[in-house]
Amino acid sequence: MEDIQTLRKRVDEIDDQIIKALSERITICRKIGEHKKQQGLPVQDQIREREVYNKVKDKAAKFQLEPARIEALYHEIVNMCSDIQK
């Protein structure tokens, strides 16, 4: 069994990966926001958002995570990205 310090180090590494992925997502969302402004499209796209939520819930279930909690987390992520696009 691994010791607690080794496990915590691994959690820290995963946190770094999560932050890096969020940063990449935000960069892409900024570009999407620029395209939306140029094309006169609204920031919010409820159909796309529903697709994202359904996809992450399906993936969550495959990894034995609670789909409702993952969806709630993604609501925060999508809201953050929408704010960036405004």
PDB file of C-alpha atoms in Angstrom:
ATOM      1  CA  MET A   1       0.000   0.000   0.000  1.00  0.00           C
ATOM      2  CA  GLU A   2       1.271   3.451  -0.935  1.00  0.00           C
ATOM      3  CA  ASP A   3       1.912   5.928   1.825  1.00  0.00           C
ATOM      4  CA  ILE A   4      -0.233   9.019   2.220  1.00  0.00           C
ATOM      5  CA  GLN A   5       2.463  11.418   0.988  1.00  0.00           C
ATOM      6  CA  THR A   6       2.854   9.489  -2.259  1.00  0.00           C
ATOM      7  CA  LEU A   7      -0.903   9.482  -2.764  1.00  0.00           C
ATOM      8  CA  ARG A   8      -1.146  13.205  -2.038  1.00  0.00           C
ATOM      9  CA  LYS A   9       1.655  13.905  -4.501  1.00  0.00           C
ATOM     10  CA  ARG A  10      -0.302  12.029  -7.154  1.00  0.00           C
ATOM     11  CA  VAL A  11      -3.452  14.048  -6.311  1.00  0.00           C
ATOM     12  CA  ASP A  12      -1.412  17.258  -6.714  1.00  0.00           C
ATOM     13  CA  GLU A  13      -0.208  16.062 -10.123  1.00  0.00           C
ATOM     14  CA  ILE A  14      -3.779  15.327 -11.198  1.00  0.00           C
ATOM     15  CA  ASP A  15      -4.882  18.761  -9.960  1.00  0.00           C
ATOM     16  CA  ASP A  16      -2.180  20.289 -12.164  1.00  0.00           C
ATOM     17  CA  GLN A  17      -3.553  18.350 -15.151  1.00  0.00           C
ATOM     18  CA  ILE A  18      -7.098  19.521 -14.395  1.00  0.00           C
ATOM     19  CA  ILE A  19      -6.006  23.176 -14.179  1.00  0.00           C
ATOM     20  CA  LYS A  20      -4.033  22.866 -17.420  1.00  0.00           C
ATOM     21  CA  ALA A  21      -7.051  21.308 -19.183  1.00  0.00           C
ATOM     22  CA  LEU A  22      -9.338  24.079 -17.883  1.00  0.00           C
ATOM     23  CA  SER A  23      -6.880  26.678 -19.125  1.00  0.00           C
ATOM     24  CA  GLU A  24      -6.888  25.079 -22.585  1.00  0.00           C
ATOM     25  CA  ARG A  25     -10.700  24.939 -22.554  1.00  0.00           C
ATOM     26  CA  ILE A  26     -10.892  28.635 -21.644  1.00  0.00           C
ATOM     27  CA  THR A  27      -8.479  29.561 -24.444  1.00  0.00           C
ATOM     28  CA  ILE A  28     -10.652  27.715 -26.953  1.00  0.00           C
ATOM     29  CA  CYS A  29     -13.838  29.242 -25.525  1.00  0.00           C
ATOM     30  CA  ARG A  30     -12.370  32.724 -25.969  1.00  0.00           C
ATOM     31  CA  LYS A  31     -11.815  31.939 -29.655  1.00  0.00           C
ATOM     32  CA  ILE A  32     -15.361  30.588 -29.944  1.00  0.00           C
ATOM     33  CA  GLY A  33     -16.599  33.815 -28.341  1.00  0.00           C
ATOM     34  CA  GLU A  34     -14.719  35.878 -30.937  1.00  0.00           C
ATOM     35  CA  HIS A  35     -16.346  33.874 -33.741  1.00  0.00           C
ATOM     36  CA  LYS A  36     -19.767  34.315 -32.162  1.00  0.00           C
ATOM     37  CA  LYS A  37     -19.279  38.096 -31.937  1.00  0.00           C
ATOM     38  CA  GLN A  38     -18.131  38.297 -35.567  1.00  0.00           C
ATOM     39  CA  GLN A  39     -21.141  36.278 -36.699  1.00  0.00           C
ATOM     40  CA  GLY A  40     -23.616  38.039 -34.405  1.00  0.00           C
ATOM     41  CA  LEU A  41     -24.439  34.836 -32.539  1.00  0.00           C
ATOM     42  CA  PRO A  42     -25.563  34.727 -28.906  1.00  0.00           C
ATOM     43  CA  VAL A  43     -23.060  33.590 -26.302  1.00  0.00           C
ATOM     44  CA  GLN A  44     -25.382  30.951 -24.901  1.00  0.00           C
ATOM     45  CA  ASP A  45     -26.282  27.933 -27.015  1.00  0.00           C
ATOM     46  CA  GLN A  46     -28.676  25.818 -24.994  1.00  0.00           C
ATOM     47  CA  ILE A  47     -28.637  22.952 -27.487  1.00  0.00           C
ATOM     48  CA  ARG A  48     -24.827  22.723 -27.323  1.00  0.00           C
ATOM     49  CA  GLU A  49     -24.865  23.007 -23.530  1.00  0.00           C
ATOM     50  CA  ARG A  50     -27.366  20.145 -23.255  1.00  0.00           C
ATOM     51  CA  GLU A  51     -25.108  18.051 -25.540  1.00  0.00           C
ATOM     52  CA  VAL A  52     -22.145  18.746 -23.253  1.00  0.00           C
ATOM     53  CA  TYR A  53     -24.096  17.832 -20.121  1.00  0.00           C
ATOM     54  CA  ASN A  54     -25.426  14.626 -21.644  1.00  0.00           C
ATOM     55  CA  LYS A  55     -21.974  13.622 -22.859  1.00  0.00           C
ATOM     56  CA  VAL A  56     -20.297  14.177 -19.506  1.00  0.00           C
ATOM     57  CA  LYS A  57     -23.058  12.354 -17.646  1.00  0.00           C
ATOM     58  CA  ASP A  58     -22.641   9.350 -19.947  1.00  0.00           C
ATOM     59  CA  LYS A  59     -18.872   9.390 -19.476  1.00  0.00           C
ATOM     60  CA  ALA A  60     -19.254   9.789 -15.719  1.00  0.00           C
ATOM     61  CA  ALA A  61     -21.425   6.683 -15.549  1.00  0.00           C
ATOM     62  CA  LYS A  62     -18.825   4.706 -17.503  1.00  0.00           C
ATOM     63  CA  PHE A  63     -16.189   5.674 -14.923  1.00  0.00           C
ATOM     64  CA  GLN A  64     -18.552   4.911 -12.038  1.00  0.00           C
ATOM     65  CA  LEU A  65     -18.857   8.553 -11.041  1.00  0.00           C
ATOM     66  CA  GLU A  66     -22.115  10.187 -10.017  1.00  0.00           C
ATOM     67  CA  PRO A  67     -23.551  11.703 -13.227  1.00  0.00           C
ATOM     68  CA  ALA A  68     -25.516  14.385 -11.351  1.00  0.00           C
ATOM     69  CA  ARG A  69     -22.412  15.623  -9.540  1.00  0.00           C
ATOM     70  CA  ILE A  70     -20.377  15.698 -12.735  1.00  0.00           C
ATOM     71  CA  GLU A  71     -23.177  17.600 -14.469  1.00  0.00           C
ATOM     72  CA  ALA A  72     -23.208  20.131 -11.595  1.00  0.00           C
ATOM     73  CA  LEU A  73     -19.452  20.564 -11.948  1.00  0.00           C
ATOM     74  CA  TYR A  74     -19.849  21.123 -15.680  1.00  0.00           C
ATOM     75  CA  HIS A  75     -22.555  23.718 -15.091  1.00  0.00           C
ATOM     76  CA  GLU A  76     -19.884  25.731 -13.283  1.00  0.00           C
ATOM     77  CA  ILE A  77     -17.352  25.173 -16.058  1.00  0.00           C
ATOM     78  CA  VAL A  78     -19.824  26.120 -18.803  1.00  0.00           C
ATOM     79  CA  ASN A  79     -20.926  29.216 -16.862  1.00  0.00           C
ATOM     80  CA  MET A  80     -17.293  30.258 -16.426  1.00  0.00           C
ATOM     81  CA  CYS A  81     -16.654  29.810 -20.141  1.00  0.00           C
ATOM     82  CA  SER A  82     -19.836  31.694 -21.077  1.00  0.00           C
ATOM     83  CA  ASP A  83     -18.756  34.608 -18.876  1.00  0.00           C
ATOM     84  CA  ILE A  84     -15.403  34.655 -20.677  1.00  0.00           C
ATOM     85  CA  GLN A  85     -17.164  34.834 -24.054  1.00  0.00           C
ATOM     86  CA  LYS A  86     -19.188  37.914 -23.048  1.00  0.00           C
TER      87      LYS A  86
END
